[in-house]
XYZ file of C-alpha atoms in Angstrom:
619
model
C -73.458 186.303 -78.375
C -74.186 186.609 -74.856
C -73.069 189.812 -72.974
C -70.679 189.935 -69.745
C -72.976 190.409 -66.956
C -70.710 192.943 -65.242
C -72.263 196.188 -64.119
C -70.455 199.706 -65.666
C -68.810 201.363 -62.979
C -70.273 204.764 -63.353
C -67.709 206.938 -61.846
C -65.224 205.777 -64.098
C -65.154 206.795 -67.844
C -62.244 204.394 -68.388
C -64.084 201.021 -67.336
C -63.868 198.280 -69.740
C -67.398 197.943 -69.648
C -68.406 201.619 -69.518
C -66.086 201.860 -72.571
C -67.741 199.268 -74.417
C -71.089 200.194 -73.759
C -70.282 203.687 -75.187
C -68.980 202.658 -78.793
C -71.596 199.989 -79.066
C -74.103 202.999 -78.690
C -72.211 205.140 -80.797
C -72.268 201.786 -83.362
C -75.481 201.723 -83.222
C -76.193 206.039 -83.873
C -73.849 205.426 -87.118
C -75.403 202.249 -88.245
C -79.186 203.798 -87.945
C -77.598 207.107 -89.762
C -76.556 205.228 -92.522
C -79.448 202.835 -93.002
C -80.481 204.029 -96.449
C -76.727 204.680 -98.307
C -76.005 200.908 -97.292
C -79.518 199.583 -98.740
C -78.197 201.987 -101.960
C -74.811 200.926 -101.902
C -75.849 197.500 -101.935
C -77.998 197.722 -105.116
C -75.282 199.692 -107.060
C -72.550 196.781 -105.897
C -75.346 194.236 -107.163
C -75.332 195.845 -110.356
C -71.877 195.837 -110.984
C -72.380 191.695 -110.874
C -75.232 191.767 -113.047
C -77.957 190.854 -110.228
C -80.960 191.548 -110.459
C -84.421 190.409 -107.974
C -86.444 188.719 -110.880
C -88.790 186.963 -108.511
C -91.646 188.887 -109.995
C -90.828 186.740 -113.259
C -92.392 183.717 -114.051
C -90.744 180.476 -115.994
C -89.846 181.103 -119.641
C -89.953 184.648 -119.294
C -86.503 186.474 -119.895
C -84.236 188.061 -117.616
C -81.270 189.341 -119.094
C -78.900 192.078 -117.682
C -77.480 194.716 -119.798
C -74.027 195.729 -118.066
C -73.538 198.829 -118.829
C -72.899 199.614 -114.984
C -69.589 197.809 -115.274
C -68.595 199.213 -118.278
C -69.408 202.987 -116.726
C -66.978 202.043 -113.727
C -64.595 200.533 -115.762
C -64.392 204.011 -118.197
C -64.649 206.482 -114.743
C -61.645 203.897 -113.472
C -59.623 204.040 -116.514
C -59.930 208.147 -116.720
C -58.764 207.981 -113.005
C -56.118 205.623 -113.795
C -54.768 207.277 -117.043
C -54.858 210.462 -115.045
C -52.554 209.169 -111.764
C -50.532 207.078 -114.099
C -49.829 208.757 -117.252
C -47.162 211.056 -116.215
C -44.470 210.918 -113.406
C -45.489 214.657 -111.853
C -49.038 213.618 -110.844
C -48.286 215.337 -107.368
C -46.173 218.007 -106.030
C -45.321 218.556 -102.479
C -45.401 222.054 -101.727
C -43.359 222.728 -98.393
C -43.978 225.935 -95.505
C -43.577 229.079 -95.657
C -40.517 228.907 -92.868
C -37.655 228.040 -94.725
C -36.912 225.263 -92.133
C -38.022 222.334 -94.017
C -34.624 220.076 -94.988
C -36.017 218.743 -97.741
C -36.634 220.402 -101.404
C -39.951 219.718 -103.754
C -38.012 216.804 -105.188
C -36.272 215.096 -102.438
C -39.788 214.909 -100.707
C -41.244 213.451 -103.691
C -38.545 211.154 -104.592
C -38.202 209.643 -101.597
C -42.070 209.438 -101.136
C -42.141 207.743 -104.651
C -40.152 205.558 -103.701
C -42.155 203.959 -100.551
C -45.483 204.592 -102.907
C -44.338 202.139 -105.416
C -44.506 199.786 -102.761
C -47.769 199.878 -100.523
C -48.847 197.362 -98.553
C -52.219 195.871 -98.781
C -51.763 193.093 -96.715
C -49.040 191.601 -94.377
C -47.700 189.340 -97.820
C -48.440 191.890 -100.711
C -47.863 195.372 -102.217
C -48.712 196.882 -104.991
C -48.227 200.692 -106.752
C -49.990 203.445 -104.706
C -52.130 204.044 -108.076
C -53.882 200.582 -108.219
C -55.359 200.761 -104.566
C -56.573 204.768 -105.236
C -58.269 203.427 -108.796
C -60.056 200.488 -106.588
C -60.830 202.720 -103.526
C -62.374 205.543 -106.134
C -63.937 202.852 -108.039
C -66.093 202.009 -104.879
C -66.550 205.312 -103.982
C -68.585 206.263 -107.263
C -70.728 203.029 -106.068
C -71.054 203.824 -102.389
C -70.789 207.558 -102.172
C -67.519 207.445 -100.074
C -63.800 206.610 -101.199
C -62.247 204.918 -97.848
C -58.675 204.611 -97.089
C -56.788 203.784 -93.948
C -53.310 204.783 -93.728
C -50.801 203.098 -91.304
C -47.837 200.884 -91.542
C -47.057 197.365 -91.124
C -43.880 195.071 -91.324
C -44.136 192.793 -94.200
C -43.970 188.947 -92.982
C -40.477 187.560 -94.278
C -39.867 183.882 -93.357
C -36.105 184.574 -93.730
C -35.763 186.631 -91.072
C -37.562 187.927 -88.115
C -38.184 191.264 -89.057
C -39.676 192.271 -92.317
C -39.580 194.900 -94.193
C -41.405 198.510 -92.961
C -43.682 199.712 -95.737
C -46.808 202.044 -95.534
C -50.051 200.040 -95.429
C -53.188 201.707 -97.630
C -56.410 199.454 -96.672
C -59.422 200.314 -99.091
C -61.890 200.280 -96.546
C -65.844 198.766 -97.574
C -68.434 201.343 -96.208
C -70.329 198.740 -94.501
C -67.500 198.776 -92.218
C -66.901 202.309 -91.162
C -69.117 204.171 -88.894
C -68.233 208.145 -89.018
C -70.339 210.270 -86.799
C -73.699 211.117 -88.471
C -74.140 214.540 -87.231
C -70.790 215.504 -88.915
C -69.440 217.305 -85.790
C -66.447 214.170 -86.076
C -66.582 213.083 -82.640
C -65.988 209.313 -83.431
C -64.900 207.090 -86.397
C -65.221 203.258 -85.659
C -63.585 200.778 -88.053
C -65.010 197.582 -87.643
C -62.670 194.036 -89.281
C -62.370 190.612 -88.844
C -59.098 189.075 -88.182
C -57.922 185.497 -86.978
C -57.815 184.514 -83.465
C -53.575 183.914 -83.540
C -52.716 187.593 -84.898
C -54.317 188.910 -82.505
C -52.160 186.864 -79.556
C -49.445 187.531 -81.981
C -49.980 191.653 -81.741
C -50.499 190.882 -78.212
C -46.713 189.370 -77.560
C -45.763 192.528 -79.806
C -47.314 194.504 -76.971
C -50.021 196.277 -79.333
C -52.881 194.155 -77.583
C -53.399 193.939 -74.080
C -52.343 190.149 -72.873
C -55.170 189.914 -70.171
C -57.642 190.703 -72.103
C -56.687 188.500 -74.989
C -56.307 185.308 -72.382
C -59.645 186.771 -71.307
C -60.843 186.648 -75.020
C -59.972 183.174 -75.543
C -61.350 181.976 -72.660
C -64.028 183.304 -73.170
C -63.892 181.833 -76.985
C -63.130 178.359 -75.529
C -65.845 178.405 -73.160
C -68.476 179.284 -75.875
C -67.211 176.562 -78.052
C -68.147 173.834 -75.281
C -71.517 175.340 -74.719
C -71.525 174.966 -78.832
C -71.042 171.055 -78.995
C -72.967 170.603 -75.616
C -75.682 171.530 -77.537
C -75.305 169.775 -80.837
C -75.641 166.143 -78.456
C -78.239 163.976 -79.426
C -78.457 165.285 -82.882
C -78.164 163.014 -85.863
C -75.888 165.335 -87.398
C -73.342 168.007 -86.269
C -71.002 170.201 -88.248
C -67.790 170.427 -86.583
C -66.553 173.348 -85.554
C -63.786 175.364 -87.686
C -60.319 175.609 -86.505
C -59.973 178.690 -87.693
C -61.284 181.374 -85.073
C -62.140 184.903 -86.410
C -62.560 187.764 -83.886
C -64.085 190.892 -84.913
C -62.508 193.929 -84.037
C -63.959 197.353 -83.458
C -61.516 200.484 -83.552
C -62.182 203.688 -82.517
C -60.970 206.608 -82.983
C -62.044 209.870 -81.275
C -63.039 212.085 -78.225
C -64.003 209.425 -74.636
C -67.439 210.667 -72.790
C -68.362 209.692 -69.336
C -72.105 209.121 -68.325
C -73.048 212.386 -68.401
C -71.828 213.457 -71.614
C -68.639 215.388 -70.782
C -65.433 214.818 -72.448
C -62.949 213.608 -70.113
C -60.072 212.396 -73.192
C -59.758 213.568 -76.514
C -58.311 212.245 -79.605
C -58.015 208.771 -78.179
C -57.668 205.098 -79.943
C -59.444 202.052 -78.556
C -59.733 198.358 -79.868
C -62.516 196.092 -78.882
C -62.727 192.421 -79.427
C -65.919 190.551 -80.197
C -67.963 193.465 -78.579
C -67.309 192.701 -74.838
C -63.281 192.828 -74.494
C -60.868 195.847 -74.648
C -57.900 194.348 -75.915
C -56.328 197.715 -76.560
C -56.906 200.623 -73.682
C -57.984 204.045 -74.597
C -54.694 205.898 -75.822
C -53.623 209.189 -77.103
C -53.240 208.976 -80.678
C -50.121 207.833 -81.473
C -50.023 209.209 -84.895
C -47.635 212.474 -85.144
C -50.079 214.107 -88.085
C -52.441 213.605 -85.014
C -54.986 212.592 -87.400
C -57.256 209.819 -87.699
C -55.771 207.134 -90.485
C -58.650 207.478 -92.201
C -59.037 209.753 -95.406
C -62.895 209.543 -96.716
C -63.190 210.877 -100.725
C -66.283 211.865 -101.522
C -67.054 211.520 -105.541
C -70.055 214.098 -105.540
C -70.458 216.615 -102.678
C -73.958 216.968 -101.043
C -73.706 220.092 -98.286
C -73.699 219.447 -94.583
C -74.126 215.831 -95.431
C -71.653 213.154 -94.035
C -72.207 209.974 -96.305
C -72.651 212.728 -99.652
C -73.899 210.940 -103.000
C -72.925 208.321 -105.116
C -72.247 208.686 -109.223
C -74.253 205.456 -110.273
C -77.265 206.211 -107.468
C -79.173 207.412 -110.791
C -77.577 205.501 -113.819
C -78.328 201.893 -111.582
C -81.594 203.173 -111.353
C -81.861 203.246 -115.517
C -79.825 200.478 -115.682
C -82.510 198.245 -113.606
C -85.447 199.846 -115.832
C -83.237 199.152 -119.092
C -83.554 195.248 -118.041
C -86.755 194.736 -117.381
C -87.626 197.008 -120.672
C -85.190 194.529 -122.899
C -86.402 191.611 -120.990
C -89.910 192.160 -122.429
C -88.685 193.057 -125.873
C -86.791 189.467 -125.784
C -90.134 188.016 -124.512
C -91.844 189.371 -127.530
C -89.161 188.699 -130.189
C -89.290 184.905 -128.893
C -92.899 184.849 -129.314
C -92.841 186.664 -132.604
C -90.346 183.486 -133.693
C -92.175 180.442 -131.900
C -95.953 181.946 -131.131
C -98.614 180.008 -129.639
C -100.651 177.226 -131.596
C -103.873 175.520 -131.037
C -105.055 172.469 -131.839
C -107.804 170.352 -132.470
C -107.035 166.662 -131.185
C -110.500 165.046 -132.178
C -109.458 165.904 -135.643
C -106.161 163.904 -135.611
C -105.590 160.529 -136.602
C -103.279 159.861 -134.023
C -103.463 162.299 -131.115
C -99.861 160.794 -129.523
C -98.208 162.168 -132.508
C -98.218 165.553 -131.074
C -97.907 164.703 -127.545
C -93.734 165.687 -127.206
C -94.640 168.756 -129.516
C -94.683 169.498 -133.214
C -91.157 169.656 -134.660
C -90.255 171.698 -138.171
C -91.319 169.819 -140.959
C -94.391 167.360 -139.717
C -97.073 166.111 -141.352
C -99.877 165.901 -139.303
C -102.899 163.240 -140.617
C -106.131 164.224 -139.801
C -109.723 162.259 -140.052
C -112.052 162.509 -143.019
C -114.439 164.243 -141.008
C -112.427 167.072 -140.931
C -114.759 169.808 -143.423
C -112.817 170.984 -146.628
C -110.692 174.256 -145.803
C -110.430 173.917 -142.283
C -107.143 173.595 -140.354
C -106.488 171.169 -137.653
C -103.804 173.503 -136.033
C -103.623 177.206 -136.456
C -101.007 180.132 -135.047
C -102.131 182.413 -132.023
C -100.638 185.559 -132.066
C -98.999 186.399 -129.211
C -95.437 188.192 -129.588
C -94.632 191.518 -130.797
C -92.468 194.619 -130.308
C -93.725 197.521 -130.679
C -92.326 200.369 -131.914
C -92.150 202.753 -129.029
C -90.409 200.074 -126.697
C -87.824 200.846 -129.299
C -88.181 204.215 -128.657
C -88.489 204.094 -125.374
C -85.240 201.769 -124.830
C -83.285 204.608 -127.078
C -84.481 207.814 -124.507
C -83.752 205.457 -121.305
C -80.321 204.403 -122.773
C -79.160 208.046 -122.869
C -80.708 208.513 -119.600
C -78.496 206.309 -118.232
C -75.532 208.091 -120.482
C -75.863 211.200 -119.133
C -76.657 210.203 -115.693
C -73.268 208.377 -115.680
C -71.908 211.431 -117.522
C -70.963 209.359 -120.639
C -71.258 209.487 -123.710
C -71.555 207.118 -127.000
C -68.197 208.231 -128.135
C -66.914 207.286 -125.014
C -68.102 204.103 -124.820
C -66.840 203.518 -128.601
C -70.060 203.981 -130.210
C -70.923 206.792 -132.940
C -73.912 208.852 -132.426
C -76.903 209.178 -134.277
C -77.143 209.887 -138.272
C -78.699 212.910 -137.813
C -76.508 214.205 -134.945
C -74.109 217.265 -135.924
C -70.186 217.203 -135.147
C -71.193 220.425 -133.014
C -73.698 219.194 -131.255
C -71.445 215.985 -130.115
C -68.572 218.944 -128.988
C -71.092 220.749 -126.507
C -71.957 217.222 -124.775
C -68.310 216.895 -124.494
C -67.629 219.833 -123.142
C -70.604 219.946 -120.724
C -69.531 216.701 -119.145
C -65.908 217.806 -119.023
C -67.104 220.647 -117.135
C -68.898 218.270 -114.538
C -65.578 215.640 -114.489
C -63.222 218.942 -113.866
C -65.504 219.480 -110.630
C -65.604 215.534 -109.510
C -61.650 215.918 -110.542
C -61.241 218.699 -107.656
C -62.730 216.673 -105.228
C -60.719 213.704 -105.525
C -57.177 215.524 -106.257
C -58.068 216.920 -102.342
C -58.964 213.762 -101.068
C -55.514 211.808 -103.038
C -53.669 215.129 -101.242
C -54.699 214.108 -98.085
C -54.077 210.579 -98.594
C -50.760 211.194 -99.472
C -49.761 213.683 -96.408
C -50.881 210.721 -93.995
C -48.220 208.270 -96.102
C -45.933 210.947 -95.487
C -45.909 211.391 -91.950
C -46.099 208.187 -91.306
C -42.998 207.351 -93.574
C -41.330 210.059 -91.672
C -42.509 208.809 -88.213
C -41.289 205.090 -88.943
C -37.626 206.524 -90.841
C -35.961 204.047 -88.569
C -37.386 200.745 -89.758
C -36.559 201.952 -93.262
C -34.235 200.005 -95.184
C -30.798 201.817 -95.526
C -30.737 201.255 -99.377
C -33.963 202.687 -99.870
C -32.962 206.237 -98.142
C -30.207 206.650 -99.860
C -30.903 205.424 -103.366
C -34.060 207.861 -102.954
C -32.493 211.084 -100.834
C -28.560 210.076 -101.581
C -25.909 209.810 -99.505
C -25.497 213.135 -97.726
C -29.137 213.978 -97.023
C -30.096 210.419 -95.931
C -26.808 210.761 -93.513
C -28.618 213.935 -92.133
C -31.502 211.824 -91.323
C -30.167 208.822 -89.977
C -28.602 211.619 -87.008
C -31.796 213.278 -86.455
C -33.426 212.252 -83.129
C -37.510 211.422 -83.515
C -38.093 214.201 -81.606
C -36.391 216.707 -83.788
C -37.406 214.938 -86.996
C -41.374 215.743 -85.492
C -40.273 219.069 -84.823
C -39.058 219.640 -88.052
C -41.901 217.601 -89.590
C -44.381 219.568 -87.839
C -43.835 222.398 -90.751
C -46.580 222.326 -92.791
C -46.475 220.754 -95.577
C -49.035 219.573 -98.392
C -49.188 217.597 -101.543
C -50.689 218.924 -104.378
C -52.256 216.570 -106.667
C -53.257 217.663 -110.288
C -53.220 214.405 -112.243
C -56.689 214.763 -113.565
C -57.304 218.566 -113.568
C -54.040 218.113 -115.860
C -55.387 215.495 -118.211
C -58.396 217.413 -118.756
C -56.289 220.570 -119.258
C -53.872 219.348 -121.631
C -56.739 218.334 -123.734
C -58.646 221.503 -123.938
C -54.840 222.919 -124.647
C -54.521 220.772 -127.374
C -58.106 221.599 -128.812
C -57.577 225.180 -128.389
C -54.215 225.810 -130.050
C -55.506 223.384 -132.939
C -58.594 226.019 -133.717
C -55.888 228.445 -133.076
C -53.433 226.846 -135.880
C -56.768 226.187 -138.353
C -57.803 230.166 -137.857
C -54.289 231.309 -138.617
C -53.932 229.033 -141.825
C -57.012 230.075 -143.758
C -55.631 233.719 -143.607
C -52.702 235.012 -144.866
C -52.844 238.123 -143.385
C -53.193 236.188 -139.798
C -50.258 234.065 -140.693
C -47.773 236.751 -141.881
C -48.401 238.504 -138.795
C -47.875 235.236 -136.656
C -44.665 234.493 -138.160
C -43.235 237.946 -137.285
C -43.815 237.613 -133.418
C -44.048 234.068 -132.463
C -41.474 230.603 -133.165
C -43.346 227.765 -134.910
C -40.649 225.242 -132.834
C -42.070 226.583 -129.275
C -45.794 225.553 -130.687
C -44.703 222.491 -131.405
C -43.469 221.435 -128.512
C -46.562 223.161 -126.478
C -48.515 220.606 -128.555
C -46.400 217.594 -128.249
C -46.825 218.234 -124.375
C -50.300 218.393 -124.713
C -50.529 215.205 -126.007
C -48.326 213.790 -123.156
C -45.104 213.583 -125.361
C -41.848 214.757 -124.269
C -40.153 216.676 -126.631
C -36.677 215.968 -125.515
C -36.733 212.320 -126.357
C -36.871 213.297 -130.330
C -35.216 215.774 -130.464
C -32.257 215.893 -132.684
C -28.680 215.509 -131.602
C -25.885 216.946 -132.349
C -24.813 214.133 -135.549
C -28.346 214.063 -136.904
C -28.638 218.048 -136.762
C -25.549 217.852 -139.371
C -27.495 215.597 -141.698
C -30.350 217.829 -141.671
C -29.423 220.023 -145.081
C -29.262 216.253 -147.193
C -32.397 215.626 -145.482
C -34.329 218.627 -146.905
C -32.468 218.189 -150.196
C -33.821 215.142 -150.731
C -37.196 215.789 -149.689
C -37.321 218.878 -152.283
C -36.373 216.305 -155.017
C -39.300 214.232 -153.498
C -42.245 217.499 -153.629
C -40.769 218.012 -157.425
C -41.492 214.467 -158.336
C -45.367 213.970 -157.039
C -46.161 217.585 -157.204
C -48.539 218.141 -160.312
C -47.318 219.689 -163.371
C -48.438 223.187 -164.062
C -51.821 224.138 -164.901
C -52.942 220.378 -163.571
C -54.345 219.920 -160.059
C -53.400 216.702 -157.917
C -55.352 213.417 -159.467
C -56.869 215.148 -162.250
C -55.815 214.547 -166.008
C -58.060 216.429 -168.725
C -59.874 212.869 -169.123
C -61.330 212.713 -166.384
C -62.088 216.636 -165.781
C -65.570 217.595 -166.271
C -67.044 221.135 -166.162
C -64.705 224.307 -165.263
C -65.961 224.382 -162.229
C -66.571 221.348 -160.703
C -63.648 220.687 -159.107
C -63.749 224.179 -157.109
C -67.459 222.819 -156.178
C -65.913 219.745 -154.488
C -63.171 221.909 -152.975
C -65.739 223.373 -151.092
C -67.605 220.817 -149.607
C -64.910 219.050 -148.243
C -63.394 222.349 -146.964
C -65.534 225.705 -147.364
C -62.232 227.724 -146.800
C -60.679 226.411 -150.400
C -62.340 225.836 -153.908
C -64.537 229.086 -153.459
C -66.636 229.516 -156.910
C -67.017 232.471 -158.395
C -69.542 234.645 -157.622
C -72.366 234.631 -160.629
């Protein structure tokens, strides 16, 4: 792409050229900072496909690719998706300290529920905020960084000539963001690709600046020509596409002039195809004042800006895994087939062999072959040893713990000789590692959701009526609809935050559930334990703390007012029940004096399927 040959006017910062001469330098700083995450990122994403370079392989030899990279996304995914979807109080708004925000905790969340449920991913489509977080943290544990841009759009509605106003959540690919390397944030540039009549169409909107789109497609134009001009005389020549893609480069953040002073901050730029400023350096518009972009990191590395991806390690294994089972295929093949030789002089007819030997042939060989010897024999050549099996075993939970897995996770039971106990502290060593990835993202997911929420509040007006009122009701969405934009940023300028505890929660309610268990086990081997429990705390509150643990709502079986009067025929009957299979005296359950050995055998296998009962007596 050749370069406008105009010469930067150096005593203005604000020169198209100037301008784009800066962010293609600051490009360029980002791009070279980032050199070795993308080269990473790239393997990790290859990986997930199940590619491999097997170049170093020659024909015949296997090359098989175990997957378990996409099946430890998929389980990190569905953790993060069971977490943000598996109750409705994922997040909580918590509002200032001033008393002067109009909304309560559950007005602000219903109403930003409401526009959540449908998110924008592109100018056709939405989808529930929780499947674009899952797919943005799902290529953050690839490529170190969870990208989102927050904005809004109008939804393109053939029927009329306005669409709907819904908040837009891009998951952005980190090939396409470049964040200031040195981590002091001066700049974030987006780069996308979008065709050539949305960006005339933004420009009619008065988003894009019309010049310097005319300029643009001149421009465009004029490079096409000199394209066919120089396809003449050739034998063949691919037309060119209709469809005209410009690239876009966005940036957000402070404007230097050429001697490094900062003469606007907190601007917002667009350039075109690297030469044209189809948008003029701005303040930005944004009333949160923010960037739209919200960068999750999955595992935190200090003072570092691109941090560290959760497969960077288990790819690694994964790779090594392949080429290990790869050779173990090799030698079970040759183990099966092997490698013959074979005397031709000693055949009959030599042709017979010439498209290879199938199962079953009879070979005839020449009288001069001597008595005992064989005309074809088996070369040895395939064989797995032992410690490739061994080996495969230690790099397999390598790549387990590196993902922080483990075979129960993935379905699988451990080892024979592995102890119940020592399965609980692998558990509970990796749920002490996903509690601290879990912090990190519930920040990141708050911030996400404060940018939807300012800019719901900031675009009220193109709102649908319907929606404000079926979230807020009447009187509070009247309130609204009267509030000027200024006052509604005044008022909106109170600080507020989202607190998001989907995961932290899911982990919790587990170790609740585990705890009160051990808890309900300790108290039931001792009677002394249990009297005393009975006396100062209600068995009905337990329940319930369980049933919550387990993500169960009490309150939707819980009895009402007609089955609470049937209760005393319902305990009747199940006394009659307990009298009918419950042994007769002197008899334990199953056991008839035919089938009763020794006196004490049956206290013997008491114990061993529960040491608390069946205790022998002492000799």
């Amino acid at each position: 792409m050749a370069d406008l040959q105009i010469a930067p006017a150096q005593d203005d910062p604000f020169d198209d050229a100037r301008l784009v001469k800066m962010v293609k330098e600051f490009r360029d700083e980002a791009r070279d900072g980032r050199r070795s995450r993308i080269q990473l990122n790239r393997r990790n994403f290859d990986a997930l496909h199940n590619r491999m370079d097997w170049s170093h392989k020659i024909e015949g030899q296997s090359t098989e690719f175990l997957p378990k990279t996409g099946v430890a996304v998929e389980q990190f995914s569905a953790l993060i998706e069971k977490s943000i979807t598996g109750s409705k109080d994922w997040y909580l708004p918590v509002m200032g300290r001033s008393g002067r925000f109009p909304l309560s905790a559950e007005e602000c969340r219903s109403f930003l529920s409401a526009m959540l449920d449908e998110v924008a991913v592109n100018f056709h489509e939405t989808q529930p905020v929780q499947g674009v977080i899952v797919d943005g943290l799902k290529m953050g544990a690839l490529g170190s960084l969870a990208i989102f841009k927050v904005h809004g759009c109008y939804l393109h509605d053939v029927s009329r000539e306005t669409g709907k106003f819904r908040i837009r959540m891009e998951v952005i690919r980190q090939e396409d963001f470049y964040p200031d390397p040195t981590g002091r944030g001066l700049y974030e540039i987006h780069r996308s690709e979008c065709d050539f009549y949305t960006v005339q169409q933004r420009a009619k909107e008065g988003i894009y600046d019309d010049g310097s789109v005319e300029d643009l497609k001149s421009w465009m134009e004029r490079d096409q020509e000199a394209q066919r001009a120089k396809e003449k005389g050739q034998n063949i020549a691919n037309p060119p596409s209709l469809r005209k893609v410009v690239t876009i480069d966005e940036y957000w953040g402070d404007i230097l002039d050429h001697e490094g002073n900062c003469v606007a901050k907190n601007q917002f730029l667009a350039i075109a195809n690297e030469q044209f400023v189809i948008r003029k350096p701005k303040a930005n518009p944004w009333w949160h004042g923010r960037s739209p972009f919200v960068r999750i990191p999955i595992l935190r590395v200090p003072n570092s800006v691109w941090h560290r991806a959760l497969f960077d390690g288990p790819v690694e294994t994964n790779l090594a895994l392949n080429e290990l089972y790869s050779l173990m295929v090799d030698g079970a093949i040759g183990s099966v087939w092997g490698t013959r030789q074979l005397r031709i002089d000693d055949l009959e007819n030599p042709e017979q062999v010439s498209g290879g030997i199938p199962q079953g042939t009879t070979l005839l060989t020449k009288s001069s072959l001597p008595p005992g010897a064989k005309v074809m024999e088996d070369v040895q050549n395939g064989r797995i040893p032992p410690e490739a099996l061994a080996m495969f075993e230690l790099m397999h939970r390598e790549f387990t713990s590196g993902a922080m897995m483990s075979d129960t996770k993935l379905g699988q039971l451990p080892g024979r000789r592995t102890q119940a106990t020592e399965v609980m502290a692998v558990e509970q060593a990796q749920g002490l590692m996903t509690e601290a990835i879990a912090s990190h993202i519930e920040r990141g997911i708050g911030d996400l959701l404060y940018l939807a929420w300012m800019v719901t509040m900031q675009h009220l007006e193109s709102i649908e009526a319907d929606l404000v009122v079926d979230s807020l009701g009447v009187d509070t969405a009247f309130r609204f609809a009267r509030m000027p934009p200024e006052m509604r940023k005044t008022v909106f300028s109170n600080p507020v935050a989202f607190r998001v505890s989907g995961l932290s929660a899911l982990l919790g309610r587990i170790k609740d559930f585990q705890k009160m268990m051990a808890l309900i086990q300790a108290i039931g081997a001792n009677p002394i334990l249990l009297l005393s429990f009975f006396k100062q705390y209600q068995p009905e509150l337990i329940l319930a703390h369980l049933m919550k643990a387990l993500n169960v709502d009490p309150d939707q079986i819980k009895r009402d007012a007609q089955s609470l009067q049937q209760l005393p025929m319902e305990l009747a009957q199940m006394q009659a029940f307990n009298q009918v299979v419950q042994p007769k005296a002197g008899q334990n359950p199953g056991q008839s004096p035919t089938t009763t050995g020794e006196s004490s055998l049956p206290a013997e296998i008491n114990q061993m399927s529960n040491p608390l009962t069946g205790i022998p007596a002492s000799r």
